[in-house]
Amino acid sequence: MPLTLLYKGPAARGECWQTAMAKALPEVNWLTWPDVPDDSAVDGIITWTLPENALSRFTNLKAIFSVGAGVDQFSPASLSSDIKLVRMVDPAIAQQMKTYVAYAVLMLHRQHLDYAQEQQRKTWSPLPVALPHECTVGILGLGNLGNEVATMLSGLGFTVRGWSRSAKNLPKITTFHGEESLPAFLSGCHVLVCLLPLTEQTRGILNHDTLSALPAGASLINTGRGGHLVEKDLLALLDNGHLNYAVLDVFEQEPLPESHPFWAHPKIHITPHIASSTSNDTAALQLVANIKRWLNDEAMEGEVDCRQGY
Ligand code: NDP
Ligand code: OXD
């Protein structure tokens, strides 16, 4: 039986990936949602979110491929152990994330947000400039993205520390691991970058206690998920002056509702979940390579440990 893959997503991406698949693996049968002649033939779904009732409808489903790096939208813990959950691992995703975090850290470090306000007031008022090594950037999550972001920031001369679940040894990065080390990690971060996956353990991790553990005047960059942040705690700490700025790319509700207080807050810089988007051409190669591994009974790149949630 040929492998049948069902793609659900934007048409241009589907066409690009279908063409790449047909060229490399002509035996694969490619379907595009919602055109599914036989539900029981679907072996794998490639999507950002599952179609309604997918798990009961596609009775022979064996794998779900996320079109992005994150998989929290599939509630991994609730999936049957017979189904492989595979996230998108593509160097182009890390490349984009590095440029976003570089932009956000440099904007904070070089006081861009202060000067933007001064320009509005037509005020000429130079501020003292710290050297990069005097600024410690802490990265929550040292996986595919956090690791590369940490190395990039270290290359720019920042002092970098990182926090993960398991111990790491990275050149020029001070590493911390486990829940017990979180307060010590946070206490030295002038800028905190969240690059964690959203799991039962990490939901709400950016809260009053953790953000208060940052030094006074610290700033936050959240490129993980909106569910990591307790929004009211961030607002309270920005308003009482403990935190300086927040650069937010992800939100509990996306698109961010027009009435949301974040939009008009002078200490919050918002981007619409664009820190890193999957690029069709490069991701096509990763998808094809993974389907080849699957057909050869090899482990695929980005297979998720559903019990851990990432
Ligand atoms: P990885 O799975 O490669 O890395 C996750 C990291 O988080 C690992 O270092 C892991 O530790 C650490 N971690 C997980 N749980 C815990 C915990 N409970 N305590 C401490 N550390 C923990 O993920 P990626 O780097 O590829 O991606 C991270 C996230 O970035 C994605 O899940 C997604 O939510 C977000 N993202 C956002 C984008 C955007 O545009 N804003 C784009 C792409 C991704 P360990 O190494 O020990 O396992
Ligand atoms: C992703 C994302 O997970 O875009 O890839 O957030």
mmCIF file of C-alpha atoms and ligand atoms in Angstrom:
data_model
loop_
_atom_site.group_PDB
_atom_site.id
_atom_site.type_symbol
_atom_site.label_atom_id
_atom_site.label_comp_id
_atom_site.label_asym_id
_atom_site.label_seq_id
_atom_site.Cartn_x
_atom_site.Cartn_y
_atom_site.Cartn_z
ATOM 1 C CA MET A 1 0.000 0.000 0.000
ATOM 2 C CA PRO A 2 1.410 3.433 -0.897
ATOM 3 C CA LEU A 3 1.760 5.930 1.945
ATOM 4 C CA THR A 4 -1.044 8.512 1.960
ATOM 5 C CA LEU A 5 -0.372 11.978 3.368
ATOM 6 C CA LEU A 6 -3.066 14.577 3.959
ATOM 7 C CA TYR A 7 -1.973 18.221 3.867
ATOM 8 C CA LYS A 8 -4.034 20.973 5.503
ATOM 9 C CA GLY A 9 -2.789 24.536 5.203
ATOM 10 C CA PRO A 10 -2.164 27.410 2.799
ATOM 11 C CA ALA A 11 -2.411 26.435 -0.893
ATOM 12 C CA ALA A 12 0.996 27.830 -1.948
ATOM 13 C CA ARG A 13 2.795 25.807 0.709
ATOM 14 C CA GLY A 14 0.801 22.695 -0.201
ATOM 15 C CA GLU A 15 1.715 23.018 -3.876
ATOM 16 C CA CYS A 16 5.398 23.508 -3.038
ATOM 17 C CA TRP A 17 5.508 20.496 -0.715
ATOM 18 C CA GLN A 18 3.446 18.281 -3.016
ATOM 19 C CA THR A 19 5.818 19.044 -5.908
ATOM 20 C CA ALA A 20 8.888 18.263 -3.770
ATOM 21 C CA MET A 21 7.293 15.020 -2.553
ATOM 22 C CA ALA A 22 6.252 13.927 -6.072
ATOM 23 C CA LYS A 23 9.793 14.512 -7.323
ATOM 24 C CA ALA A 24 11.560 12.644 -4.506
ATOM 25 C CA LEU A 25 8.964 10.027 -3.577
ATOM 26 C CA PRO A 26 6.489 9.550 -6.457
ATOM 27 C CA GLU A 27 4.974 6.547 -4.666
ATOM 28 C CA VAL A 28 3.534 8.784 -1.914
ATOM 29 C CA ASN A 29 -0.143 9.605 -2.369
ATOM 30 C CA TRP A 30 -0.703 13.314 -1.541
ATOM 31 C CA LEU A 31 -4.151 14.597 -0.563
ATOM 32 C CA THR A 32 -5.115 18.184 0.114
ATOM 33 C CA TRP A 33 -7.700 18.969 2.776
ATOM 34 C CA PRO A 34 -10.707 18.861 2.587
ATOM 35 C CA ASP A 35 -10.582 16.509 -0.396
ATOM 36 C CA VAL A 36 -10.313 13.059 1.235
ATOM 37 C CA PRO A 37 -11.844 10.236 -0.840
ATOM 38 C CA ASP A 38 -11.164 7.535 1.776
ATOM 39 C CA ASP A 39 -10.637 8.501 5.440
ATOM 40 C CA SER A 40 -9.225 5.090 6.305
ATOM 41 C CA ALA A 41 -6.366 5.490 3.790
ATOM 42 C CA VAL A 42 -4.793 8.489 5.562
ATOM 43 C CA ASP A 43 -1.464 7.500 7.165
ATOM 44 C CA GLY A 44 -0.135 10.936 8.060
ATOM 45 C CA ILE A 45 -1.437 14.497 8.424
ATOM 46 C CA ILE A 46 0.714 17.566 7.747
ATOM 47 C CA THR A 47 -0.876 20.579 9.416
ATOM 48 C CA TRP A 48 -0.725 23.376 11.991
ATOM 49 C CA THR A 49 -3.987 22.247 13.603
ATOM 50 C CA LEU A 50 -5.888 19.008 13.205
ATOM 51 C CA PRO A 51 -9.194 18.972 11.341
ATOM 52 C CA GLU A 52 -12.153 18.497 13.685
ATOM 53 C CA ASN A 53 -12.567 14.892 14.898
ATOM 54 C CA ALA A 54 -9.401 13.886 13.018
ATOM 55 C CA LEU A 55 -8.394 11.308 15.615
ATOM 56 C CA SER A 56 -11.683 9.432 15.440
ATOM 57 C CA ARG A 57 -12.176 10.036 11.726
ATOM 58 C CA PHE A 58 -8.782 8.903 10.349
ATOM 59 C CA THR A 59 -8.751 5.471 11.900
ATOM 60 C CA ASN A 60 -5.376 4.429 10.445
ATOM 61 C CA LEU A 61 -3.540 7.637 11.281
ATOM 62 C CA LYS A 62 0.058 6.882 12.254
ATOM 63 C CA ALA A 63 1.765 10.273 12.261
ATOM 64 C CA ILE A 64 1.031 13.972 12.668
ATOM 65 C CA PHE A 65 3.553 16.409 11.195
ATOM 66 C CA SER A 66 3.475 19.928 12.592
ATOM 67 C CA VAL A 67 4.244 22.546 9.952
ATOM 68 C CA GLY A 68 5.918 24.546 12.736
ATOM 69 C CA ALA A 69 8.500 23.968 15.447
ATOM 70 C CA GLY A 70 5.872 23.937 18.200
ATOM 71 C CA VAL A 71 3.425 21.114 18.899
ATOM 72 C CA ASP A 72 1.443 22.345 21.919
ATOM 73 C CA GLN A 73 -1.620 22.875 19.658
ATOM 74 C CA PHE A 74 -1.912 19.071 19.337
ATOM 75 C CA SER A 75 -2.061 18.477 23.138
ATOM 76 C CA PRO A 76 0.672 15.808 22.862
ATOM 77 C CA ALA A 77 -0.177 14.100 26.158
ATOM 78 C CA SER A 78 -3.664 13.288 24.881
ATOM 79 C CA LEU A 79 -2.449 11.493 21.726
ATOM 80 C CA SER A 80 -2.431 7.716 21.466
ATOM 81 C CA SER A 81 1.065 6.234 21.785
ATOM 82 C CA ASP A 82 0.491 4.616 18.355
ATOM 83 C CA ILE A 83 0.654 8.034 16.696
ATOM 84 C CA LYS A 84 4.003 9.693 16.069
ATOM 85 C CA LEU A 85 4.031 13.455 16.557
ATOM 86 C CA VAL A 86 6.766 15.148 14.538
ATOM 87 C CA ARG A 87 7.697 18.818 14.717
ATOM 88 C CA MET A 88 9.369 20.796 11.962
ATOM 89 C CA VAL A 89 13.109 21.008 12.467
ATOM 90 C CA ASP A 90 14.676 23.248 9.830
ATOM 91 C CA PRO A 91 17.861 25.334 10.108
ATOM 92 C CA ALA A 92 15.938 28.184 8.427
ATOM 93 C CA ILE A 93 13.604 28.380 11.458
ATOM 94 C CA ALA A 94 16.585 28.828 13.775
ATOM 95 C CA GLN A 95 18.118 31.364 11.393
ATOM 96 C CA GLN A 96 15.010 33.529 11.501
ATOM 97 C CA MET A 97 14.699 33.189 15.263
ATOM 98 C CA LYS A 98 18.295 34.371 15.650
ATOM 99 C CA THR A 99 17.580 37.531 13.651
ATOM 100 C CA TYR A 100 14.400 38.228 15.642
ATOM 101 C CA VAL A 101 16.078 37.830 19.023
ATOM 102 C CA ALA A 102 19.085 39.870 17.820
ATOM 103 C CA TYR A 103 16.669 42.645 16.789
ATOM 104 C CA ALA A 104 14.808 42.526 20.106
ATOM 105 C CA VAL A 105 17.910 42.369 22.317
ATOM 106 C CA LEU A 106 19.649 45.159 20.398
ATOM 107 C CA MET A 107 16.521 47.299 20.465
ATOM 108 C CA LEU A 108 16.454 46.956 24.265
ATOM 109 C CA HIS A 109 20.193 47.211 24.781
ATOM 110 C CA ARG A 110 20.569 50.310 22.561
ATOM 111 C CA GLN A 111 17.465 51.912 24.166
ATOM 112 C CA HIS A 112 15.578 52.111 20.878
ATOM 113 C CA LEU A 113 12.212 52.228 22.661
ATOM 114 C CA ASP A 114 13.355 55.167 24.849
ATOM 115 C CA TYR A 115 14.659 57.066 21.828
ATOM 116 C CA ALA A 116 11.460 56.378 19.854
ATOM 117 C CA GLN A 117 9.539 58.105 22.657
ATOM 118 C CA GLU A 118 12.072 60.931 22.790
ATOM 119 C CA GLN A 119 11.729 61.454 19.049
ATOM 120 C CA GLN A 120 7.953 61.811 19.498
ATOM 121 C CA ARG A 121 8.696 64.582 22.052
ATOM 122 C CA LYS A 122 11.493 66.064 19.839
ATOM 123 C CA THR A 123 13.868 65.603 22.778
ATOM 124 C CA TRP A 124 17.662 65.353 22.299
ATOM 125 C CA SER A 125 18.796 63.461 25.374
ATOM 126 C CA PRO A 126 21.654 60.931 25.114
ATOM 127 C CA LEU A 127 21.486 58.060 27.604
ATOM 128 C CA PRO A 128 24.504 56.193 29.035
ATOM 129 C CA VAL A 129 25.448 53.172 26.918
ATOM 130 C CA ALA A 130 26.425 49.875 28.538
ATOM 131 C CA LEU A 131 28.895 47.591 26.791
ATOM 132 C CA PRO A 132 27.382 44.293 25.584
ATOM 133 C CA HIS A 133 29.315 42.198 28.111
ATOM 134 C CA GLU A 134 27.755 44.283 30.898
ATOM 135 C CA CYS A 135 24.345 43.021 29.789
ATOM 136 C CA THR A 136 23.452 39.441 30.699
ATOM 137 C CA VAL A 137 20.872 37.815 28.453
ATOM 138 C CA GLY A 138 19.205 34.695 29.834
ATOM 139 C CA ILE A 139 17.577 32.171 27.532
ATOM 140 C CA LEU A 140 14.825 29.925 28.888
ATOM 141 C CA GLY A 141 15.128 26.783 26.755
ATOM 142 C CA LEU A 142 18.355 25.609 25.154
ATOM 143 C CA GLY A 143 16.910 23.401 22.429
ATOM 144 C CA ASN A 144 17.246 23.786 18.669
ATOM 145 C CA LEU A 145 16.385 27.469 18.839
ATOM 146 C CA GLY A 146 17.643 28.523 22.285
ATOM 147 C CA ASN A 147 21.029 26.948 21.693
ATOM 148 C CA GLU A 148 21.594 28.844 18.438
ATOM 149 C CA VAL A 149 20.223 32.087 19.840
ATOM 150 C CA ALA A 150 22.550 31.824 22.856
ATOM 151 C CA THR A 151 25.589 31.264 20.633
ATOM 152 C CA MET A 152 24.628 34.170 18.369
ATOM 153 C CA LEU A 153 24.220 36.565 21.339
ATOM 154 C CA SER A 154 27.512 35.441 22.810
ATOM 155 C CA GLY A 155 29.105 36.207 19.429
ATOM 156 C CA LEU A 156 27.738 39.763 19.668
ATOM 157 C CA GLY A 157 29.591 40.134 22.980
ATOM 158 C CA PHE A 158 26.675 39.733 25.403
ATOM 159 C CA THR A 159 27.098 37.715 28.567
ATOM 160 C CA VAL A 160 24.771 34.767 28.033
ATOM 161 C CA ARG A 161 23.228 32.213 30.335
ATOM 162 C CA GLY A 162 20.700 29.516 29.579
ATOM 163 C CA TRP A 163 18.242 27.303 31.412
ATOM 164 C CA SER A 164 16.986 23.883 30.355
ATOM 165 C CA ARG A 165 15.565 20.685 31.835
ATOM 166 C CA SER A 166 18.718 18.611 31.369
ATOM 167 C CA ALA A 167 22.306 19.729 31.961
ATOM 168 C CA LYS A 168 24.143 21.342 29.019
ATOM 169 C CA ASN A 169 27.697 22.262 28.291
ATOM 170 C CA LEU A 170 27.938 25.093 25.769
ATOM 171 C CA PRO A 171 31.045 27.164 25.029
ATOM 172 C CA LYS A 172 30.939 30.620 26.687
ATOM 173 C CA ILE A 173 27.365 30.106 27.986
ATOM 174 C CA THR A 174 26.689 29.701 31.696
ATOM 175 C CA THR A 175 24.123 26.948 31.944
ATOM 176 C CA PHE A 176 21.534 26.106 34.589
ATOM 177 C CA HIS A 177 19.101 23.228 34.648
ATOM 178 C CA GLY A 178 16.087 22.090 36.575
ATOM 179 C CA GLU A 179 13.447 23.915 38.579
ATOM 180 C CA GLU A 180 15.675 24.418 41.647
ATOM 181 C CA SER A 181 18.181 26.459 39.645
ATOM 182 C CA LEU A 182 15.573 28.808 38.141
ATOM 183 C CA PRO A 183 15.785 31.555 40.827
ATOM 184 C CA ALA A 184 19.608 31.679 40.584
ATOM 185 C CA PHE A 185 19.390 31.793 36.778
ATOM 186 C CA LEU A 186 16.813 34.602 36.789
ATOM 187 C CA SER A 187 18.588 36.719 39.395
ATOM 188 C CA GLY A 188 21.328 37.648 36.906
ATOM 189 C CA CYS A 189 19.325 38.277 33.703
ATOM 190 C CA HIS A 190 19.063 41.861 32.438
ATOM 191 C CA VAL A 191 17.127 40.552 29.453
ATOM 192 C CA LEU A 192 15.123 37.332 29.648
ATOM 193 C CA VAL A 193 14.241 35.496 26.423
ATOM 194 C CA CYS A 194 11.620 32.740 26.547
ATOM 195 C CA LEU A 195 12.242 29.983 23.994
ATOM 196 C CA LEU A 196 10.559 27.144 25.841
ATOM 197 C CA PRO A 197 7.926 24.819 24.422
ATOM 198 C CA LEU A 198 4.495 25.179 26.025
ATOM 199 C CA THR A 199 3.921 22.118 28.231
ATOM 200 C CA GLU A 200 2.152 21.359 31.485
ATOM 201 C CA GLN A 201 5.408 22.254 33.272
ATOM 202 C CA THR A 202 6.074 25.528 31.468
ATOM 203 C CA ARG A 203 2.563 27.028 31.217
ATOM 204 C CA GLY A 204 2.519 30.284 33.194
ATOM 205 C CA ILE A 205 6.253 30.167 33.889
ATOM 206 C CA LEU A 206 6.552 33.927 33.243
ATOM 207 C CA ASN A 207 4.610 34.980 36.324
ATOM 208 C CA HIS A 208 4.823 37.385 39.262
ATOM 209 C CA ASP A 209 7.328 35.265 41.175
ATOM 210 C CA THR A 210 9.693 34.514 38.308
ATOM 211 C CA LEU A 211 9.555 37.985 36.754
ATOM 212 C CA SER A 212 10.101 39.553 40.216
ATOM 213 C CA ALA A 213 13.229 37.406 40.549
ATOM 214 C CA LEU A 214 14.803 39.333 37.639
ATOM 215 C CA PRO A 215 16.939 42.328 38.626
ATOM 216 C CA ALA A 216 15.083 45.674 38.762
ATOM 217 C CA GLY A 217 15.049 47.271 35.306
ATOM 218 C CA ALA A 218 15.194 43.956 33.412
ATOM 219 C CA SER A 219 13.239 43.375 30.200
ATOM 220 C CA LEU A 220 11.403 40.381 28.770
ATOM 221 C CA ILE A 221 11.328 38.955 25.246
ATOM 222 C CA ASN A 222 8.684 36.253 24.734
ATOM 223 C CA THR A 223 9.053 34.244 21.548
ATOM 224 C CA GLY A 224 7.847 30.963 23.067
ATOM 225 C CA ARG A 225 4.070 30.871 23.453
ATOM 226 C CA GLY A 226 1.487 33.252 24.912
ATOM 227 C CA GLY A 227 0.585 30.574 27.468
ATOM 228 C CA HIS A 228 3.992 30.970 29.106
ATOM 229 C CA LEU A 229 3.087 34.477 30.267
ATOM 230 C CA VAL A 230 0.661 35.498 32.996
ATOM 231 C CA GLU A 231 -0.390 38.716 31.315
ATOM 232 C CA LYS A 232 -1.692 40.570 34.395
ATOM 233 C CA ASP A 233 1.572 39.857 36.264
ATOM 234 C CA LEU A 234 3.598 41.383 33.432
ATOM 235 C CA LEU A 235 1.391 44.492 33.378
ATOM 236 C CA ALA A 236 1.728 44.921 37.168
ATOM 237 C CA LEU A 237 5.537 44.631 37.045
ATOM 238 C CA LEU A 238 5.854 47.043 34.104
ATOM 239 C CA ASP A 239 3.535 49.512 35.798
ATOM 240 C CA ASN A 240 5.357 49.410 39.154
ATOM 241 C CA GLY A 241 8.695 49.904 37.334
ATOM 242 C CA HIS A 242 10.312 46.599 38.293
ATOM 243 C CA LEU A 243 10.462 45.632 34.611
ATOM 244 C CA ASN A 244 11.603 48.055 31.943
ATOM 245 C CA TYR A 245 10.165 46.721 28.649
ATOM 246 C CA ALA A 246 8.554 43.637 27.152
ATOM 247 C CA VAL A 247 8.939 42.562 23.534
ATOM 248 C CA LEU A 248 6.154 40.102 22.806
ATOM 249 C CA ASP A 249 5.708 38.014 19.664
ATOM 250 C CA VAL A 250 3.223 35.448 20.999
ATOM 251 C CA PHE A 251 -0.023 35.819 22.931
ATOM 252 C CA GLU A 252 -2.603 33.733 24.775
ATOM 253 C CA GLN A 253 -5.140 34.862 22.181
ATOM 254 C CA GLU A 254 -3.934 35.361 18.595
ATOM 255 C CA PRO A 255 -4.611 37.641 16.815
ATOM 256 C CA LEU A 256 -4.330 39.891 19.872
ATOM 257 C CA PRO A 257 -7.826 41.406 20.355
ATOM 258 C CA GLU A 258 -8.136 45.112 19.559
ATOM 259 C CA SER A 259 -9.294 45.845 23.129
ATOM 260 C CA HIS A 260 -6.230 44.210 24.717
ATOM 261 C CA PRO A 261 -4.272 46.524 27.084
ATOM 262 C CA PHE A 262 -0.929 45.388 25.601
ATOM 263 C CA TRP A 263 -1.555 47.309 22.344
ATOM 264 C CA ALA A 264 -1.363 50.785 23.863
ATOM 265 C CA HIS A 265 1.088 50.057 26.678
ATOM 266 C CA PRO A 266 4.135 52.342 26.353
ATOM 267 C CA LYS A 267 6.453 49.649 27.704
ATOM 268 C CA ILE A 268 5.333 46.848 25.382
ATOM 269 C CA HIS A 269 6.521 46.251 21.825
ATOM 270 C CA ILE A 270 4.319 43.857 19.872
ATOM 271 C CA THR A 271 4.944 41.730 16.790
ATOM 272 C CA PRO A 272 2.301 39.364 15.327
ATOM 273 C CA HIS A 273 3.882 35.918 15.877
ATOM 274 C CA ILE A 274 6.484 36.399 13.172
ATOM 275 C CA ALA A 275 9.700 35.698 15.073
ATOM 276 C CA SER A 276 10.198 32.701 12.832
ATOM 277 C CA SER A 277 7.894 31.299 10.183
ATOM 278 C CA THR A 278 8.361 28.030 8.359
ATOM 279 C CA SER A 279 9.798 28.721 4.925
ATOM 280 C CA ASN A 280 8.134 26.597 2.228
ATOM 281 C CA ASP A 281 11.231 25.781 0.157
ATOM 282 C CA THR A 282 13.577 24.752 2.957
ATOM 283 C CA ALA A 283 10.901 22.954 4.977
ATOM 284 C CA ALA A 284 9.931 20.923 1.877
ATOM 285 C CA LEU A 285 13.399 19.325 1.985
ATOM 286 C CA GLN A 286 13.045 18.533 5.693
ATOM 287 C CA LEU A 287 9.612 16.999 5.180
ATOM 288 C CA VAL A 288 10.751 14.846 2.278
ATOM 289 C CA ALA A 289 13.810 13.681 4.250
ATOM 290 C CA ASN A 290 11.575 12.713 7.180
ATOM 291 C CA ILE A 291 9.102 10.802 4.998
ATOM 292 C CA LYS A 292 12.066 8.887 3.524
ATOM 293 C CA ARG A 293 13.181 8.005 7.071
ATOM 294 C CA TRP A 294 9.654 6.917 7.929
ATOM 295 C CA LEU A 295 9.432 4.679 4.845
ATOM 296 C CA ASN A 296 12.789 3.155 5.851
ATOM 297 C CA ASP A 297 11.587 2.547 9.430
ATOM 298 C CA GLU A 298 14.147 5.028 10.773
ATOM 299 C CA ALA A 299 13.525 7.585 13.527
ATOM 300 C CA MET A 300 12.376 10.902 12.061
ATOM 301 C CA GLU A 301 13.967 14.219 12.955
ATOM 302 C CA GLY A 302 11.791 16.131 15.427
ATOM 303 C CA GLU A 303 9.849 13.175 16.841
ATOM 304 C CA VAL A 304 8.205 14.446 20.015
ATOM 305 C CA ASP A 305 8.209 12.735 23.393
ATOM 306 C CA CYS A 306 4.478 13.132 23.967
ATOM 307 C CA ARG A 307 4.779 12.415 27.721
ATOM 308 C CA GLN A 308 7.127 15.405 28.094
ATOM 309 C CA GLY A 309 5.049 17.482 25.653
ATOM 310 C CA TYR A 310 7.935 18.530 23.389
HETATM 311 P P1 NDP B 1 13.260 22.226 21.552
HETATM 312 O O1 NDP B 1 12.328 21.127 21.911
HETATM 313 O O2 NDP B 1 14.401 21.934 20.645
HETATM 314 O O3 NDP B 1 13.872 22.851 22.889
HETATM 315 C C1 NDP B 1 13.128 23.047 24.040
HETATM 316 C C2 NDP B 1 14.047 23.486 25.172
HETATM 317 O O4 NDP B 1 13.238 23.795 26.300
HETATM 318 C C3 NDP B 1 15.019 22.374 25.587
HETATM 319 O O5 NDP B 1 16.269 22.919 25.909
HETATM 320 C C4 NDP B 1 14.348 21.812 26.847
HETATM 321 O O6 NDP B 1 15.251 21.260 27.788
HETATM 322 C C5 NDP B 1 13.733 23.066 27.426
HETATM 323 N N1 NDP B 1 12.635 22.728 28.335
HETATM 324 C C6 NDP B 1 11.460 22.119 28.042
HETATM 325 N N2 NDP B 1 10.734 21.957 29.148
HETATM 326 C C7 NDP B 1 11.463 22.460 30.171
HETATM 327 C C8 NDP B 1 11.263 22.575 31.574
HETATM 328 N N3 NDP B 1 10.149 22.114 32.158
HETATM 329 N N4 NDP B 1 12.224 23.146 32.310
HETATM 330 C C9 NDP B 1 13.364 23.605 31.721
HETATM 331 N N5 NDP B 1 13.622 23.523 30.399
HETATM 332 C C10 NDP B 1 12.680 22.954 29.641
HETATM 333 O O7 NDP B 1 12.363 23.403 20.958
HETATM 334 P P2 NDP B 1 12.785 24.554 19.932
HETATM 335 O O8 NDP B 1 14.004 25.223 20.441
HETATM 336 O O9 NDP B 1 12.791 24.052 18.542
HETATM 337 O O10 NDP B 1 11.511 25.531 20.039
HETATM 338 C C11 NDP B 1 11.109 26.089 21.272
HETATM 339 C C12 NDP B 1 9.756 26.751 21.132
HETATM 340 O O11 NDP B 1 9.854 27.961 20.409
HETATM 341 C C13 NDP B 1 8.686 25.973 20.345
HETATM 342 O O12 NDP B 1 8.126 24.939 21.129
HETATM 343 C C14 NDP B 1 7.690 27.062 20.026
HETATM 344 O O13 NDP B 1 6.742 27.176 21.066
HETATM 345 C C15 NDP B 1 8.545 28.327 19.981
HETATM 346 N N6 NDP B 1 8.619 28.862 18.622
HETATM 347 C C16 NDP B 1 8.140 30.117 18.388
HETATM 348 C C17 NDP B 1 8.197 30.679 17.153
HETATM 349 C C18 NDP B 1 7.732 32.067 16.918
HETATM 350 O O14 NDP B 1 7.642 32.486 15.757
HETATM 351 N N7 NDP B 1 7.458 32.844 17.936
HETATM 352 C C19 NDP B 1 8.743 29.947 16.010
HETATM 353 C C20 NDP B 1 9.242 28.638 16.342
HETATM 354 C C21 NDP B 1 9.164 28.126 17.617
HETATM 355 P P3 NDP B 1 16.127 19.958 27.422
HETATM 356 O O15 NDP B 1 17.125 20.425 26.388
HETATM 357 O O16 NDP B 1 16.765 19.587 28.688
HETATM 358 O O17 NDP B 1 15.176 18.937 26.878
HETATM 359 C C1 OXD B 2 6.271 27.519 15.337
HETATM 360 C C2 OXD B 2 5.730 28.839 15.363
HETATM 361 O O1 OXD B 2 6.112 26.795 16.316
HETATM 362 O O2 OXD B 2 5.594 29.440 14.294
HETATM 363 O O3 OXD B 2 6.897 27.155 14.323
HETATM 364 O O4 OXD B 2 5.459 29.376 16.430
#
